[in-house]
Amino acid sequence: MSTAPNPSPMPDASGDATRAVHAGLPAAEPFRPPMPGPVMSAYFHLPGDPTGAPYAYGRETNPTWTALETAVAELESPREPAHAAVFASGMAAVAAVLFGHLRPGDTVVVPSDGYHGVHQLGYRLAEFGVNVSQVATADTERWLAALATARMLWLETPANPGLDTCDIRALATAARERGVLVAVDNTLPTPLGQRPLELGADLSVASGTKGFSGHGDVLLGYVATRDPALLGPVRAWRSCVGAVPGPMETWLAHRGMATLPLRLERQSANALAIATRLLARDDVADVRYPGLPSDPGHAVAAAQMSAFGGVVSFTLPDRDHAERFLAALRVIGEATSFGGVRSMAERRARWTEPPAGTAPAPGDGAGEVSTADDPGTAHPRAAQVPPGFIRLSVGIEDAADLVADIERALDETARPVG
């Protein structure tokens, strides 16, 4: 497969904000736009032998992809050369890593408390003969023990939605000694909040839908690595299954990347203000935010994150209380995503429990679940959270307005946690 040329790289001395604004852009040319528009073409003129052609067919390469892939690589690994591939969604990127690098008989270890989409892929992997094992994100001893039989560790830190953390550097160091690959889902922190490749991970994977692009108008994913050999199977999977992003979505994500430093700074500050206020209430339990000094994951997060992000979680007494709280919010919307400029909250257990008024499925009562992406399709059970568990994605609004909205909604539905 041909490899497209990269746009002009950023100077090594560039800071993160400068890099986010300029990464992946071509060298300045008189009378040309600083950021070329999306290349809308399914094919390219291709005379002669196609071997080595930078652009031949739209399922293989596209100049708009090249620009964003260069930018992603520069953000994920500013100190050493890296490579990236963009995808139609975060799940497409996840699938490319797992199916591209695992074979029948291999074992992958995933977080038991991580994103439910990975668990769903785990069932598909099992159908192809891959062993899938689960370890809680914060259980370092079990992660290290799992290295004895693993081909890959799939880490997610902070974990979505519970926000536990794990030490990427320690696990990556131990994994390297045993020849085990380490992939990290870096969706929540973004590459400006945490850089797994600098901490020793082999692959950094993210949903660009979330904080990276940040405006809730793009579905996109990416994979980054310093080892081009590791990207080969990932790109091959993308081409074979057609998990390619549209040029317009790619261009929008690249454009949105320029404001990532500003958004992340504001979201982190807002999230800390909200989490601090939530801790003072007796009708809220289990407030989690890695930026809180009292958070169980704070020490690990502080050692490997430069910003703690905009996701806060907490638990209300029960399902009805949580639903009343969400209905009472006025500034904060109710939706299933995070990392955007607009604040949103959801009762996360709605994806892992039977609909109201229906009987539980046989067994442990959890039964099958529907995903946010396809509410009408049943999937194997995902990790459970309490019925009143709230995942709050904090946007860039004024902190005072967000705090006031939350406190008013809580006051309207207040009942002490029993």
Coordinates of C-alpha atoms in Angstrom, one line a residue:
M1 CA 0.0 0.0 0.0
S2 CA 1.4 3.4 -0.9
T3 CA 2.2 6.0 1.8
A4 CA 1.3 9.6 1.1
P5 CA 3.8 12.3 1.7
N6 CA 3.4 14.4 4.9
P7 CA 2.8 18.2 5.0
S8 CA 5.6 20.3 6.4
P9 CA 6.4 19.3 10.0
M10 CA 6.3 21.7 12.9
P11 CA 9.5 23.1 14.5
D12 CA 10.6 21.0 17.5
A13 CA 10.5 24.1 19.7
S14 CA 6.8 24.6 19.2
G15 CA 4.5 24.7 22.3
D16 CA 1.3 22.7 22.5
A17 CA -1.0 25.6 21.6
T18 CA 1.2 26.6 18.7
R19 CA 1.3 23.0 17.5
A20 CA -2.4 22.6 17.7
V21 CA -3.0 25.6 15.5
H22 CA -0.3 24.8 12.9
A23 CA 0.2 21.0 12.9
G24 CA -0.4 19.3 9.6
L25 CA -0.7 22.5 7.6
P26 CA 1.4 22.9 4.4
A27 CA 4.2 25.3 4.0
A28 CA 3.0 28.8 3.2
E29 CA 2.7 29.6 -0.5
P30 CA 1.8 33.0 -2.0
F31 CA -1.9 33.4 -2.6
R32 CA -2.8 29.9 -1.3
P33 CA -5.0 29.2 1.8
P34 CA -3.2 28.4 5.0
M35 CA -5.5 25.4 5.4
P36 CA -6.5 23.8 2.1
G37 CA -10.1 22.7 1.8
P38 CA -11.2 19.0 1.9
V39 CA -10.3 17.0 -1.2
M40 CA -13.6 15.5 -2.4
S41 CA -12.4 12.8 -4.8
A42 CA -13.0 9.0 -4.9
Y43 CA -10.0 8.6 -7.3
F44 CA -6.9 10.4 -8.6
H45 CA -5.2 10.5 -12.0
L46 CA -2.9 7.5 -12.0
P47 CA -0.6 7.1 -15.0
G48 CA 1.7 4.1 -15.3
D49 CA 2.7 1.8 -12.5
P50 CA 0.7 2.6 -9.3
T51 CA 3.5 1.4 -7.0
G52 CA 4.6 4.2 -4.7
A53 CA 1.8 6.5 -5.9
P54 CA 0.9 8.9 -3.0
Y55 CA -2.7 9.0 -4.0
A56 CA -4.5 6.5 -6.2
Y57 CA -7.9 5.6 -4.8
G58 CA -10.1 7.2 -2.1
R59 CA -10.3 4.1 0.1
E60 CA -6.5 4.0 0.4
T61 CA -5.3 7.6 0.8
N62 CA -6.5 11.2 0.6
P63 CA -4.6 14.5 1.0
T64 CA -7.1 15.6 3.7
W65 CA -6.4 12.5 5.7
T66 CA -2.7 13.1 5.3
A67 CA -2.9 16.5 6.8
L68 CA -4.8 15.4 9.8
E69 CA -2.7 12.3 10.3
T70 CA 0.4 14.4 10.4
A71 CA -1.2 16.7 12.9
V72 CA -2.3 13.9 15.1
A73 CA 1.2 12.4 15.1
E74 CA 2.7 15.7 16.0
L75 CA 0.3 16.2 18.9
E76 CA 0.6 12.6 20.2
S77 CA 4.4 12.6 19.9
P78 CA 6.0 16.0 19.6
R79 CA 9.5 14.8 20.7
E80 CA 10.0 11.8 18.4
P81 CA 8.6 11.0 14.9
A82 CA 5.3 9.2 14.9
H83 CA 2.7 8.0 12.4
A84 CA -1.1 8.1 12.5
A85 CA -4.1 6.7 10.7
V86 CA -7.6 8.3 10.8
F87 CA -10.9 6.3 10.7
A88 CA -14.6 6.8 10.3
S89 CA -15.2 6.6 14.0
G90 CA -13.5 5.8 17.3
M91 CA -14.9 2.3 17.3
A92 CA -13.5 1.8 13.8
A93 CA -10.0 2.7 15.1
V94 CA -10.4 0.4 18.1
A95 CA -11.5 -2.5 15.9
A96 CA -8.5 -1.9 13.5
V97 CA -6.0 -2.2 16.4
L98 CA -7.7 -5.3 17.9
F99 CA -8.4 -7.2 14.7
G100 CA -5.2 -6.0 13.0
H101 CA -2.9 -7.2 15.7
L102 CA -4.6 -10.2 17.4
R103 CA -4.8 -13.7 16.0
P104 CA -6.6 -16.9 17.1
G105 CA -5.1 -18.1 20.4
D106 CA -3.9 -14.6 21.4
T107 CA -5.1 -13.1 24.7
V108 CA -6.0 -9.4 25.0
V109 CA -6.6 -7.9 28.5
V110 CA -9.2 -5.1 28.6
P111 CA -10.5 -2.9 31.5
S112 CA -13.6 -4.4 33.1
D113 CA -14.7 -0.8 33.9
G114 CA -13.9 0.7 30.5
Y115 CA -15.9 1.8 27.5
H116 CA -18.7 -0.7 26.7
G117 CA -17.9 -0.7 23.0
V118 CA -14.7 -2.5 23.7
H119 CA -16.6 -5.2 25.6
Q120 CA -18.9 -5.6 22.6
L121 CA -15.9 -6.1 20.3
G122 CA -14.6 -8.6 22.8
Y123 CA -17.4 -10.9 21.9
R124 CA -16.6 -10.6 18.2
L125 CA -12.9 -11.3 19.0
A126 CA -13.9 -14.4 20.9
E127 CA -15.8 -15.7 17.9
F128 CA -12.5 -15.5 16.0
G129 CA -10.6 -17.5 18.7
V130 CA -9.1 -14.6 20.6
N131 CA -9.1 -14.9 24.4
V132 CA -10.5 -11.7 26.1
S133 CA -9.7 -11.2 29.8
Q134 CA -10.8 -8.3 32.0
V135 CA -9.1 -6.4 34.8
A136 CA -10.3 -3.4 36.8
T137 CA -8.4 -0.3 35.7
A138 CA -6.9 0.5 39.1
D139 CA -5.8 -3.1 39.9
T140 CA -2.1 -2.9 39.0
E141 CA -1.3 -6.3 40.5
R142 CA -3.7 -8.1 38.3
W143 CA -2.6 -6.1 35.2
L144 CA 1.0 -7.2 35.9
A145 CA -0.1 -10.8 36.5
A146 CA -2.0 -10.8 33.2
L147 CA 1.2 -10.2 31.3
A148 CA 2.2 -13.8 31.7
T149 CA -0.3 -14.9 29.0
A150 CA -1.2 -11.7 27.2
R151 CA -0.4 -10.6 23.6
M152 CA -1.9 -7.1 24.2
L153 CA -3.0 -4.9 27.1
W154 CA -5.8 -2.5 26.3
L155 CA -5.7 0.4 28.8
E156 CA -8.2 3.2 29.3
T157 CA -7.1 5.9 31.8
P158 CA -9.1 7.7 33.1
A159 CA -11.6 4.9 32.4
N160 CA -15.0 5.8 31.0
P161 CA -17.3 6.2 32.8
G162 CA -16.0 5.5 36.3
L163 CA -12.8 7.6 36.0
D164 CA -10.4 5.2 37.7
T165 CA -6.7 5.5 36.5
C166 CA -3.8 3.2 35.9
D167 CA 0.0 3.9 35.6
I168 CA 0.7 3.7 31.9
R169 CA 4.5 4.0 32.3
A170 CA 4.7 1.2 34.8
L171 CA 2.5 -1.2 32.9
A172 CA 4.2 -0.4 29.5
T173 CA 7.7 -1.0 31.0
A174 CA 6.6 -4.3 32.4
A175 CA 4.9 -5.3 29.1
R176 CA 7.9 -4.4 27.0
E177 CA 10.1 -6.8 29.0
R178 CA 7.7 -9.6 28.0
G179 CA 7.0 -8.6 24.4
V180 CA 3.4 -7.6 25.1
L181 CA 1.8 -4.8 23.1
V182 CA 0.2 -1.9 25.0
A183 CA -2.6 0.1 23.4
V184 CA -4.2 3.1 25.3
D185 CA -7.6 4.6 24.7
N186 CA -6.7 8.3 25.0
T187 CA -10.1 9.6 24.1
L188 CA -10.9 11.4 27.4
P189 CA -7.6 13.2 28.0
T190 CA -6.8 14.0 24.3
P191 CA -3.2 14.3 23.3
L192 CA -2.8 17.6 25.0
G193 CA -3.9 16.1 28.3
Q194 CA -2.0 12.9 28.2
R195 CA 0.6 11.3 25.8
P196 CA 0.6 7.5 26.0
L197 CA 3.4 7.2 23.5
E198 CA 5.7 9.3 25.7
L199 CA 4.8 7.1 28.6
G200 CA 5.9 3.9 26.7
A201 CA 2.7 2.7 25.1
D202 CA 2.9 1.2 21.6
L203 CA -0.3 2.6 20.3
S204 CA -2.5 5.5 21.2
V205 CA -6.1 5.3 20.1
A206 CA -8.9 7.8 20.4
S207 CA -12.3 8.8 19.3
G208 CA -11.8 12.2 17.6
T209 CA -15.6 12.6 17.9
K210 CA -15.1 13.7 21.5
G211 CA -12.7 16.3 22.9
F212 CA -10.3 16.2 20.0
S213 CA -12.7 17.9 17.5
G214 CA -14.9 19.1 20.3
H215 CA -18.0 20.5 18.6
G216 CA -20.2 17.4 18.4
D217 CA -20.5 17.5 14.6
V218 CA -18.0 14.9 13.5
L219 CA -17.6 11.1 13.8
L220 CA -13.9 10.3 13.6
G221 CA -11.2 8.1 15.2
Y222 CA -7.5 7.7 15.0
V223 CA -4.5 5.5 15.9
A224 CA -1.0 6.8 16.5
T225 CA 2.3 5.0 17.0
R226 CA 6.0 5.6 16.8
D227 CA 6.6 2.3 15.1
P228 CA 5.4 2.3 11.5
A229 CA 5.4 -1.5 11.4
L230 CA 2.6 -1.4 14.0
L231 CA 0.5 0.9 11.8
G232 CA 0.7 -1.4 8.8
P233 CA -1.9 -3.9 9.9
V234 CA -4.1 -1.0 11.2
R235 CA -4.1 0.7 7.8
A236 CA -4.6 -2.6 6.0
W237 CA -7.7 -3.3 8.2
R238 CA -9.1 0.2 7.4
S239 CA -8.8 -0.3 3.7
C240 CA -10.1 -3.9 3.7
V241 CA -13.3 -3.1 5.6
G242 CA -13.7 0.4 4.3
A243 CA -13.6 2.1 7.7
V244 CA -12.5 5.4 6.1
P245 CA -13.5 8.9 7.2
G246 CA -15.1 11.3 4.8
P247 CA -12.9 14.2 3.7
M248 CA -15.3 16.8 5.1
E249 CA -15.3 15.2 8.6
T250 CA -11.6 14.9 8.5
W251 CA -11.2 18.6 7.6
L252 CA -13.6 19.6 10.3
A253 CA -11.7 17.7 12.9
H254 CA -8.5 19.3 11.8
R255 CA -10.0 22.7 11.9
G256 CA -11.5 22.1 15.4
M257 CA -8.1 20.9 16.7
A258 CA -6.8 24.5 16.7
T259 CA -9.0 25.4 19.7
L260 CA -8.2 22.2 21.6
P261 CA -5.8 23.9 24.1
L262 CA -8.3 26.6 24.9
R263 CA -11.2 24.2 25.2
L264 CA -9.3 21.7 27.4
E265 CA -8.1 24.4 29.7
R266 CA -11.6 25.8 30.2
Q267 CA -13.2 22.4 30.5
S268 CA -10.7 21.3 33.1
A269 CA -11.1 24.4 35.2
N270 CA -14.9 24.2 35.0
A271 CA -14.9 20.5 35.9
L272 CA -12.8 21.1 39.0
A273 CA -15.1 23.8 40.1
I274 CA -18.1 21.6 39.7
A275 CA -16.5 18.5 41.4
T276 CA -15.4 20.7 44.3
R277 CA -19.0 21.9 44.9
L278 CA -20.5 18.5 44.5
L279 CA -18.2 17.2 47.3
A280 CA -19.9 19.5 49.7
R281 CA -23.4 18.2 49.1
D282 CA -25.0 15.4 51.2
D283 CA -27.4 14.3 48.4
V284 CA -24.5 13.3 46.1
A285 CA -22.2 10.3 46.5
D286 CA -19.0 9.0 44.9
V287 CA -17.9 12.2 43.3
R288 CA -15.1 11.3 40.9
Y289 CA -12.8 13.6 39.1
P290 CA -9.0 12.9 38.6
G291 CA -8.2 16.6 39.3
L292 CA -9.5 16.5 42.8
P293 CA -6.6 16.0 45.3
S294 CA -8.9 13.6 47.3
D295 CA -9.8 11.4 44.2
P296 CA -8.5 7.8 44.5
G297 CA -6.9 8.2 41.0
H298 CA -5.4 11.7 41.5
A299 CA -1.8 10.7 42.3
V300 CA -1.5 8.5 39.2
A301 CA -3.3 11.0 37.0
A302 CA -1.2 13.9 38.2
A303 CA 2.0 12.0 37.3
Q304 CA 1.0 11.3 33.7
M305 CA -1.6 14.0 32.8
S306 CA -1.1 17.6 32.0
A307 CA -4.8 18.4 32.1
F308 CA -7.5 16.4 33.8
G309 CA -10.3 16.9 31.3
G310 CA -13.9 17.8 31.5
V311 CA -15.6 14.6 32.7
V312 CA -17.0 14.3 36.2
S313 CA -19.1 11.5 37.6
F314 CA -21.3 11.2 40.7
T315 CA -24.1 9.1 42.0
L316 CA -27.6 10.1 43.1
P317 CA -29.8 7.9 45.3
D318 CA -31.7 6.0 42.6
R319 CA -32.9 5.9 39.1
D320 CA -35.9 8.2 39.6
H321 CA -33.9 10.8 41.5
A322 CA -31.3 10.9 38.7
E323 CA -34.0 11.3 36.0
R324 CA -35.6 14.2 38.0
F325 CA -32.3 15.8 38.3
L326 CA -31.5 15.6 34.6
A327 CA -35.0 16.9 33.7
A328 CA -34.5 19.9 36.0
L329 CA -31.2 21.1 34.3
R330 CA -31.6 24.1 32.1
V331 CA -28.1 25.0 30.9
I332 CA -26.7 21.5 30.7
G333 CA -28.3 19.2 28.1
E334 CA -29.0 15.5 28.3
A335 CA -27.0 13.5 25.7
T336 CA -24.6 10.6 25.4
S337 CA -21.2 11.9 24.6
F338 CA -18.4 14.0 26.2
G339 CA -15.7 16.4 25.4
G340 CA -17.8 19.0 23.5
V341 CA -18.1 22.7 24.0
R342 CA -21.7 22.3 25.3
S343 CA -22.1 20.7 28.7
M344 CA -24.2 17.5 28.8
A345 CA -25.1 14.9 31.4
E346 CA -26.7 11.5 31.3
R347 CA -27.7 8.6 33.6
R348 CA -25.2 6.2 32.3
A349 CA -26.9 3.0 33.5
R350 CA -29.7 3.5 30.9
W351 CA -27.4 1.6 28.5
T352 CA -26.9 -1.3 30.9
E353 CA -30.3 -2.1 32.4
P354 CA -33.7 -3.1 31.0
P355 CA -36.0 -0.3 30.0
A356 CA -38.4 1.0 32.7
G357 CA -41.4 -1.2 33.1
T358 CA -39.9 -4.4 31.6
A359 CA -38.8 -7.5 33.3
P360 CA -35.1 -8.3 33.7
A361 CA -33.6 -10.8 31.4
P362 CA -32.9 -14.3 32.8
G363 CA -29.7 -14.7 34.8
D364 CA -28.3 -11.9 36.9
G365 CA -31.0 -9.4 35.9
A366 CA -28.6 -7.3 33.8
G367 CA -29.4 -9.2 30.6
E368 CA -28.4 -7.7 27.3
V369 CA -27.9 -4.0 26.7
S370 CA -28.5 -1.6 23.9
T371 CA -25.7 0.8 22.8
A372 CA -26.0 4.6 22.5
D373 CA -25.2 4.3 18.8
D374 CA -27.9 1.7 18.1
P375 CA -30.5 1.7 20.8
G376 CA -32.6 -0.9 18.9
T377 CA -29.9 -3.6 18.8
A378 CA -29.2 -6.0 21.7
H379 CA -25.6 -6.6 22.7
P380 CA -23.9 -8.6 25.5
R381 CA -23.9 -7.0 28.9
A382 CA -21.5 -4.1 29.5
A383 CA -19.9 -3.0 32.7
Q384 CA -22.5 -2.0 35.3
V385 CA -22.9 1.3 37.1
P386 CA -25.4 2.2 39.8
P387 CA -28.9 3.2 38.6
G388 CA -28.3 6.8 39.8
F389 CA -24.9 7.2 38.3
I390 CA -24.4 10.5 36.4
R391 CA -21.7 11.1 33.8
L392 CA -21.3 14.8 33.4
S393 CA -19.4 16.2 30.4
V394 CA -18.4 19.8 31.2
G395 CA -18.2 22.3 28.4
I396 CA -16.8 25.8 28.0
E397 CA -19.7 27.8 29.5
D398 CA -19.1 30.1 32.5
A399 CA -18.4 28.0 35.5
A400 CA -20.7 30.0 37.7
D401 CA -23.6 29.3 35.4
L402 CA -22.9 25.5 35.3
V403 CA -22.5 25.3 39.1
A404 CA -25.8 27.3 39.6
D405 CA -27.6 25.0 37.1
I406 CA -26.5 21.9 38.9
E407 CA -27.1 23.1 42.4
R408 CA -30.6 24.4 41.5
A409 CA -31.5 21.1 39.9
L410 CA -30.1 19.2 42.9
D411 CA -32.0 21.4 45.3
E412 CA -35.3 20.8 43.4
T413 CA -34.8 17.0 43.7
A414 CA -32.9 16.8 47.0
R415 CA -33.1 13.8 49.2
P416 CA -30.2 12.7 51.5
V417 CA -28.3 9.7 50.3
G418 CA -29.3 6.8 52.5

